[in-house]
Amino acid sequence: MNTTPHTTTAVPIPTADTAPAQSRSSHRWWALAVLALAQFLVVLDASIVNIALPSVGAALGLDTAALAWVVTAYVLPFGGLLLLGGRLADRFGHRRVFLVGVAGFAVASLAAGLSVDGTMLLGARAVQGAFAALLAPASLALLTQLFPDAAARGKALGLWGAVAGMGSAAGVLLGGVLTASFGWPAVFFVNVPVGILVLLVIPLLVTRDRLTRGLRMDTAGAATVTLGLAAAVAALSEGGTLGWTSPVVVGLAVAAVVLLGAFVLIERRSTSPLVPFSFFRNRDVLAGDLVMLLVGGATVALFFALSVYLQEVMHLDALSAGLSQLPLALALVGIAGAVPAIVSRAGLRGTLAGAQAVLAAGVVWFALAGGAGFVAGFLLPSVVIGLGLGATFVTATQLAVRGVREEDSGLASGLVNTAQQIGGALGLAVLGGIASAQTAALAAAGSGRTAATAGGFLLLFLGVAVLAAIGAAVTALVRSR
């Protein structure tokens, strides 16, 4: 285990080595708004295409299996390259890497919207994911440097967590509106003007990067963890489609285990590791990443299930299904302003554990209130879910970057984003598979399509509640050190 001074991350008293002496912007709240907008697009892009997929398939002649890859092609490089992206930001400068990520993401989005066939679209989506892996950790690292003082950083991370959570909720809504109004290319074109705005404004608001202290890149570690995470995400994404005993899925799983095992060995021997394991001596970072892994799985599975449930069980059209999630999104954003006050009273960990308990209660309420009508059976539990989910995102992100030095902020940001992406793939694969199996079993027993679908998603919603409850236990058990 590497124990050089550079990798020591126990929670420190703020000094010149642990936090910048002053903010990197004299207009930091405006800078935060622009950074949050860029992060919103990254999160949004993982879900906004879902409702547009039927239109994409009809226009480009793609079957169901190919359409699944429109989502997977983005998630694979995004999840696999996040750790490398965070370390590249630490090495070459957070503002510089952020701007490169935004520029590449915007160009790839333009190419996706202009696609004339499936190959061009899938290639553009892969490039989108790769540049998103640069953008996401660099933007969160910049936030920590814009707000070196603890009180203001708490408020900023509150808004940041709300925006990240809202991106998942807003994907279905905006995807439906844009596709219905302007056609499927609009879900990609919307990124271009926003990207141009960010590229123009951020250099005016955030100071240039400071010189680094010559951080060397761990090439072998970067290669093994990137390929290993990509193989793991691919196995999880394809397991539900091809079957968990498929040679392709088994081969990807074995490759993931071998590559990630090699990564552990490389990191333990490296003098400049990509992810120094001593980093996790900061138990706040460890707990925050574990919770984000769980809440990432819960969130992706939840919003996937809601999209299908509203259309297949409640018989809403695509646009109505998207609009019906607006109260959840508003509750998620609204709680952000209250989180700092709650944290000052209950503490960060107490607030995080309570938020996950609220999330679990809201999901159980929704799952068991099928015949209670729209208000009691959907609207009210949706608001409770939004409150719990918003507060969870805010406080888990705060915990995952607490006590981290500026030169390691890209690594911390890459870790929390990686945990969210890998957790999302795992949660959807496992809970989606359980729901599919239960739906098939109920259909075989003679239940109608609607009843069978509702029965399958009942187990999925309860599984989401279980993940939230486990997250609350992790928050309590992995104590600060």
XYZ file of C-alpha atoms in Angstrom:
481
model
C 0.000 0.000 0.000
C 1.412 3.354 -1.006
C 1.932 5.615 2.002
C 3.704 8.636 0.513
C 2.738 12.034 1.951
C 1.047 13.000 -1.316
C -1.674 10.383 -0.798
C -2.518 11.069 2.834
C -6.168 12.087 2.981
C -7.257 11.912 6.616
C -9.702 14.720 7.348
C -7.434 17.744 7.891
C -7.634 21.135 9.507
C -7.753 23.547 6.536
C -4.277 24.802 5.668
C -2.531 25.987 2.557
C -2.056 22.336 1.569
C -5.641 21.240 2.082
C -7.655 24.070 0.532
C -6.940 26.988 -1.752
C -6.296 30.251 0.092
C -9.034 31.978 -1.869
C -11.739 31.189 -4.372
C -10.786 30.846 -8.025
C -13.507 33.317 -9.010
C -14.794 36.698 -7.859
C -18.198 35.673 -9.224
C -18.236 32.139 -7.888
C -22.008 31.692 -7.716
C -22.305 32.553 -11.398
C -19.455 30.154 -12.086
C -21.272 27.484 -10.076
C -24.419 28.002 -12.161
C -22.484 27.434 -15.391
C -20.642 24.381 -14.019
C -23.915 22.919 -12.757
C -25.482 23.450 -16.181
C -22.707 21.451 -17.818
C -23.051 18.686 -15.219
C -26.816 18.676 -15.764
C -26.278 17.894 -19.466
C -23.940 15.004 -18.641
C -26.446 13.376 -16.293
C -29.375 14.239 -18.540
C -27.800 12.650 -21.596
C -27.859 9.204 -20.017
C -31.680 9.281 -19.863
C -32.993 11.878 -22.317
C -32.709 9.533 -25.292
C -34.983 6.855 -23.801
C -38.288 8.226 -25.078
C -36.665 9.177 -28.413
C -35.449 5.615 -29.070
C -38.534 4.434 -31.025
C -38.204 7.458 -33.340
C -34.465 6.826 -33.711
C -35.119 3.186 -34.621
C -37.714 4.122 -37.229
C -35.501 6.797 -38.799
C -32.239 4.845 -38.885
C -33.594 1.297 -39.242
C -32.332 0.002 -35.881
C -33.830 -3.020 -34.139
C -34.363 -3.353 -30.385
C -30.897 -4.771 -29.690
C -29.231 -1.949 -31.618
C -31.328 0.668 -29.816
C -30.135 -0.665 -26.461
C -26.608 0.127 -27.601
C -27.554 3.779 -28.133
C -27.660 3.978 -24.336
C -24.857 1.491 -23.648
C -22.431 3.184 -26.072
C -22.611 6.306 -23.891
C -22.484 4.589 -20.500
C -19.509 2.314 -21.276
C -16.828 4.961 -21.926
C -18.370 7.326 -19.388
C -18.202 4.818 -16.535
C -14.904 3.323 -17.643
C -12.943 6.564 -18.109
C -14.107 8.595 -15.096
C -11.169 7.728 -12.841
C -8.705 8.498 -15.600
C -10.552 11.738 -16.340
C -10.289 12.816 -12.715
C -6.567 12.145 -12.575
C -5.969 13.891 -15.913
C -7.687 16.954 -14.432
C -5.377 16.808 -11.407
C -2.358 16.529 -13.709
C -3.114 19.014 -16.498
C -5.424 21.481 -14.746
C -9.075 21.296 -13.779
C -10.274 24.262 -15.847
C -8.330 23.145 -18.913
C -9.614 19.560 -18.811
C -13.151 20.776 -18.102
C -13.130 22.988 -21.203
C -11.724 20.170 -23.352
C -14.497 17.918 -22.067
C -17.217 20.476 -22.836
C -15.903 21.125 -26.350
C -15.660 17.433 -27.195
C -19.083 16.710 -25.710
C -20.720 19.470 -27.775
C -19.067 18.352 -31.040
C -20.036 14.725 -30.422
C -23.618 15.805 -29.655
C -23.779 17.652 -32.978
C -22.504 14.559 -34.781
C -25.102 12.388 -33.009
C -27.940 14.667 -34.110
C -26.663 14.635 -37.701
C -26.303 10.832 -37.819
C -27.491 9.168 -41.013
C -27.078 5.576 -39.853
C -26.657 3.486 -36.726
C -22.864 3.246 -36.963
C -22.443 7.018 -36.986
C -24.834 7.433 -34.066
C -23.166 4.774 -31.904
C -19.724 6.221 -32.607
C -20.898 9.714 -31.667
C -22.474 8.407 -28.459
C -19.205 6.698 -27.485
C -17.282 9.942 -28.028
C -19.914 11.789 -25.964
C -19.335 9.374 -23.083
C -15.550 9.703 -23.293
C -15.623 13.505 -23.108
C -18.269 13.392 -20.377
C -15.731 11.392 -18.347
C -13.391 14.405 -18.579
C -16.074 17.010 -17.918
C -17.782 15.495 -14.876
C -14.881 15.043 -12.405
C -13.183 18.281 -13.488
C -16.352 20.303 -12.898
C -16.875 18.968 -9.371
C -13.200 19.554 -8.577
C -13.560 23.176 -9.727
C -16.550 23.569 -7.417
C -14.466 22.565 -4.392
C -11.873 25.196 -5.378
C -14.467 27.911 -5.941
C -15.776 27.402 -2.392
C -12.837 26.752 -0.030
C -14.886 27.873 3.015
C -16.947 25.071 4.524
C -20.277 26.895 4.911
C -20.440 28.181 1.344
C -19.189 24.856 -0.012
C -22.021 23.080 1.758
C -24.575 25.320 0.061
C -22.843 24.930 -3.312
C -22.729 21.148 -3.030
C -26.382 21.211 -2.056
C -27.275 22.912 -5.319
C -24.873 20.637 -7.193
C -26.401 17.468 -5.813
C -29.893 18.705 -6.596
C -28.929 19.463 -10.192
C -27.337 16.048 -10.615
C -30.397 14.298 -9.232
C -32.747 16.452 -11.291
C -30.897 15.462 -14.469
C -32.113 11.905 -14.090
C -35.686 12.988 -13.401
C -35.780 15.592 -16.166
C -34.495 13.253 -18.865
C -37.849 11.625 -19.505
C -39.702 14.962 -19.447
C -37.358 16.839 -21.780
C -36.906 13.830 -24.030
C -40.644 13.617 -24.565
C -41.084 17.367 -25.177
C -38.148 17.693 -27.575
C -38.967 14.537 -29.532
C -42.640 15.440 -29.881
C -41.888 19.045 -30.879
C -38.740 18.872 -33.005
C -37.910 15.214 -33.686
C -35.312 12.885 -32.222
C -32.167 14.861 -33.278
C -33.248 17.637 -30.893
C -32.287 15.533 -27.850
C -28.676 15.807 -29.052
C -28.725 19.275 -30.614
C -29.842 20.824 -27.306
C -26.325 20.197 -25.943
C -24.598 22.322 -28.596
C -25.700 25.885 -27.678
C -25.291 25.096 -23.987
C -21.759 23.828 -24.637
C -20.873 26.991 -26.556
C -22.213 29.133 -23.710
C -20.115 27.248 -21.155
C -16.962 27.529 -23.292
C -17.405 31.287 -23.605
C -18.282 32.049 -19.987
C -16.093 29.804 -17.816
C -12.754 31.391 -18.906
C -14.217 34.754 -17.836
C -15.344 33.485 -14.427
C -12.662 30.992 -13.298
C -8.963 31.794 -13.011
C -6.311 29.879 -14.918
C -5.054 26.597 -13.497
C -2.118 26.741 -11.148
C 1.051 24.848 -11.897
C 0.945 21.240 -10.662
C 3.703 19.568 -8.681
C 4.610 17.132 -11.463
C 2.066 14.399 -10.777
C 3.044 11.397 -12.897
C 0.422 9.377 -14.698
C 0.006 5.694 -13.832
C -0.413 4.400 -17.391
C -0.724 0.713 -16.501
C -3.240 1.435 -13.747
C -5.248 3.723 -16.027
C -5.411 1.096 -18.774
C -6.452 -1.793 -16.503
C -9.080 0.118 -14.518
C -10.561 1.708 -17.653
C -10.849 -1.596 -19.516
C -11.957 -3.419 -16.366
C -14.748 -0.960 -15.565
C -15.838 -0.909 -19.217
C -16.027 -4.718 -19.231
C -17.977 -4.696 -15.953
C -20.477 -2.120 -17.219
C -20.848 -4.028 -20.498
C -21.495 -7.298 -18.658
C -24.087 -5.667 -16.402
C -25.751 -3.876 -19.320
C -25.953 -6.949 -21.560
C -26.746 -9.529 -18.871
C -30.438 -8.704 -18.832
C -30.637 -8.801 -22.641
C -28.455 -11.783 -23.549
C -28.881 -13.760 -20.308
C -26.441 -14.060 -17.439
C -25.079 -17.399 -18.703
C -24.410 -16.073 -22.213
C -20.789 -16.693 -23.297
C -20.466 -12.994 -24.138
C -21.639 -11.889 -20.690
C -19.538 -14.508 -18.874
C -16.500 -13.544 -20.941
C -16.974 -9.859 -20.129
C -17.415 -10.640 -16.415
C -14.241 -12.755 -16.337
C -12.324 -10.035 -18.182
C -13.585 -7.450 -15.691
C -12.457 -9.539 -12.696
C -9.019 -10.201 -14.206
C -8.420 -6.590 -15.240
C -9.624 -5.102 -11.963
C -7.548 -7.647 -10.043
C -4.515 -6.616 -12.088
C -5.349 -2.985 -11.315
C -5.259 -3.690 -7.566
C -1.838 -5.347 -7.870
C -0.477 -2.499 -9.984
C -1.731 0.165 -7.592
C -0.228 -1.550 -4.550
C 3.210 -1.551 -6.212
C 3.107 1.784 -8.023
C 5.071 4.768 -6.688
C 2.489 7.119 -8.259
C -0.806 5.183 -8.254
C -3.909 6.313 -10.114
C -6.014 5.463 -7.044
C -3.840 5.252 -3.916
C -5.626 2.930 -1.518
C -4.512 5.091 1.386
C -7.022 7.595 -0.033
C -9.761 5.519 1.604
C -8.297 6.080 5.052
C -10.549 9.094 4.833
C -13.662 7.214 5.923
C -15.906 10.065 4.809
C -14.740 9.516 1.230
C -15.245 5.760 1.587
C -18.744 6.106 3.045
C -19.773 8.731 0.484
C -18.642 6.584 -2.437
C -20.367 3.461 -1.073
C -23.613 5.377 -0.576
C -23.364 6.874 -4.072
C -22.873 3.356 -5.468
C -26.124 2.290 -3.807
C -28.125 5.421 -4.553
C -26.889 5.364 -8.159
C -28.327 1.869 -8.542
C -31.559 2.885 -6.859
C -31.989 6.024 -8.980
C -31.396 4.479 -12.407
C -33.658 1.514 -11.642
C -36.330 3.809 -10.180
C -36.571 6.201 -13.130
C -36.432 3.366 -15.651
C -39.289 1.641 -13.828
C -41.327 4.843 -13.508
C -41.073 5.504 -17.260
C -42.401 2.051 -18.103
C -44.895 1.838 -15.200
C -46.607 5.108 -16.089
C -47.115 4.014 -19.702
C -47.740 0.278 -19.334
C -49.684 0.203 -16.045
C -51.183 3.690 -15.723
C -51.659 3.978 -19.523
C -50.235 7.495 -19.946
C -48.713 8.629 -23.232
C -45.005 9.522 -23.407
C -45.465 13.256 -22.871
C -47.920 12.796 -19.983
C -45.577 10.270 -18.395
C -42.790 12.820 -18.503
C -44.920 15.648 -17.131
C -46.174 13.489 -14.273
C -42.608 13.295 -12.933
C -42.410 17.075 -12.624
C -43.541 17.128 -8.925
C -40.766 14.673 -8.077
C -38.203 16.852 -9.851
C -39.473 20.028 -8.161
C -39.322 18.389 -4.729
C -35.796 17.204 -5.488
C -34.649 20.724 -6.365
C -36.612 22.384 -3.572
C -34.977 20.380 -0.804
C -31.513 21.643 -1.810
C -31.999 24.987 -0.105
C -33.046 23.345 3.157
C -30.239 20.781 3.377
C -27.539 23.094 4.844
C -29.860 24.069 7.718
C -30.721 20.420 8.352
C -27.034 19.462 8.292
C -26.214 22.189 10.855
C -28.724 20.590 13.235
C -28.453 16.859 12.530
C -24.920 16.639 11.167
C -23.906 15.488 7.697
C -24.121 11.772 8.383
C -27.371 12.058 10.316
C -28.938 14.010 7.459
C -27.694 11.496 4.884
C -29.056 8.521 6.827
C -32.395 10.268 7.365
C -32.635 11.223 3.677
C -32.206 7.610 2.613
C -34.857 6.537 5.129
C -37.261 9.085 3.598
C -36.414 7.805 0.106
C -37.073 4.214 1.156
C -40.394 5.177 2.786
C -41.546 7.048 -0.320
C -40.742 4.148 -2.624
C -42.514 1.635 -0.353
C -45.540 3.951 -0.212
C -45.643 4.148 -3.985
C -45.185 0.386 -4.394
C -47.998 -0.557 -2.003
C -50.535 2.166 -2.917
C -51.457 0.937 -6.376
C -55.228 1.345 -5.977
C -55.202 4.578 -3.982
C -55.724 6.938 -6.925
C -53.406 9.432 -8.580
C -52.935 11.829 -5.648
C -52.466 9.358 -2.777
C -51.023 6.562 -4.929
C -48.614 8.546 -7.101
C -48.360 12.310 -6.496
C -47.723 12.338 -2.740
C -45.259 9.429 -2.679
C -43.468 11.021 -5.657
C -42.924 14.180 -3.619
C -41.581 12.124 -0.703
C -39.254 10.260 -3.082
C -38.031 13.559 -4.514
C -37.280 14.968 -1.061
C -35.377 11.869 0.006
C -33.512 11.517 -3.270
C -32.509 15.190 -3.453
C -31.194 15.288 0.108
C -29.356 12.000 -0.448
C -27.548 13.240 -3.560
C -26.557 16.466 -1.823
C -25.183 14.953 1.365
C -23.555 11.889 -0.258
C -21.623 14.189 -2.593
C -20.578 16.399 0.336
C -19.366 13.380 2.280
C -17.431 11.956 -0.673
C -15.285 15.091 -1.099
C -14.932 16.135 2.561
C -11.359 16.502 3.782
C -9.808 16.061 0.309
C -6.844 18.224 -0.706
C -7.046 20.400 -3.816
C -4.504 18.322 -5.745
C -6.629 15.201 -5.141
C -9.997 16.832 -5.864
C -10.129 15.414 -9.388
C -9.574 11.908 -8.039
C -12.295 12.329 -5.395
C -14.689 13.668 -8.027
C -13.866 10.838 -10.414
C -14.489 8.273 -7.684
C -17.915 9.608 -6.706
C -18.995 9.838 -10.355
C -17.672 6.344 -11.061
C -19.549 4.966 -8.058
C -22.777 6.528 -9.346
C -22.353 5.159 -12.883
C -21.301 1.639 -11.881
C -24.044 1.560 -9.256
C -26.578 2.599 -11.906
C -25.562 -0.213 -14.238
C -25.587 -2.753 -11.404
C -28.915 -1.614 -9.940
C -30.722 -1.622 -13.275
C -29.302 -5.006 -14.257
C -30.166 -6.738 -10.982
C -33.500 -5.106 -10.159
C -34.584 -5.005 -13.807
C -33.840 -8.714 -14.092
C -35.894 -9.470 -10.975
C -38.814 -7.434 -12.350
C -38.652 -9.168 -15.733
C -38.567 -12.617 -14.152
C -41.544 -11.855 -11.902
C -43.518 -10.364 -14.810
C -42.875 -13.474 -16.900
C -43.868 -15.754 -14.020
C -47.136 -13.888 -13.430
C -47.944 -13.907 -17.147
C -47.314 -17.649 -17.313
C -49.668 -18.100 -14.337
C -52.474 -16.406 -16.261
C -52.258 -12.765 -15.179
C -53.047 -10.112 -17.760
C -50.279 -7.941 -19.207
C -51.002 -4.940 -16.989
C -51.267 -6.999 -13.792
C -48.111 -8.966 -14.622
C -46.150 -5.790 -15.319
C -47.398 -4.197 -12.089
C -46.400 -7.293 -10.113
C -42.904 -7.280 -11.602
C -42.329 -3.631 -10.844
C -43.607 -4.078 -7.300
C -40.496 -6.160 -6.593
C -38.297 -3.611 -8.346
C -39.649 -0.722 -6.248
C -39.186 -2.726 -3.060
C -35.631 -3.502 -4.190
C -34.960 0.231 -4.572
C -36.171 0.729 -0.993
C -33.820 -2.027 0.190
C -30.842 -0.309 -1.504
C -31.740 2.958 0.239
C -31.987 1.164 3.596
C -28.583 -0.463 3.049
C -27.169 2.967 2.249
C -28.501 4.327 5.533
C -26.805 1.434 7.370
C -23.519 2.089 5.555
C -23.715 5.756 6.558
C -24.050 4.760 10.200
C -21.499 1.945 10.234
C -18.588 3.444 8.239
C -17.648 6.060 10.787
C -15.348 9.049 10.317
C -11.688 8.585 11.180
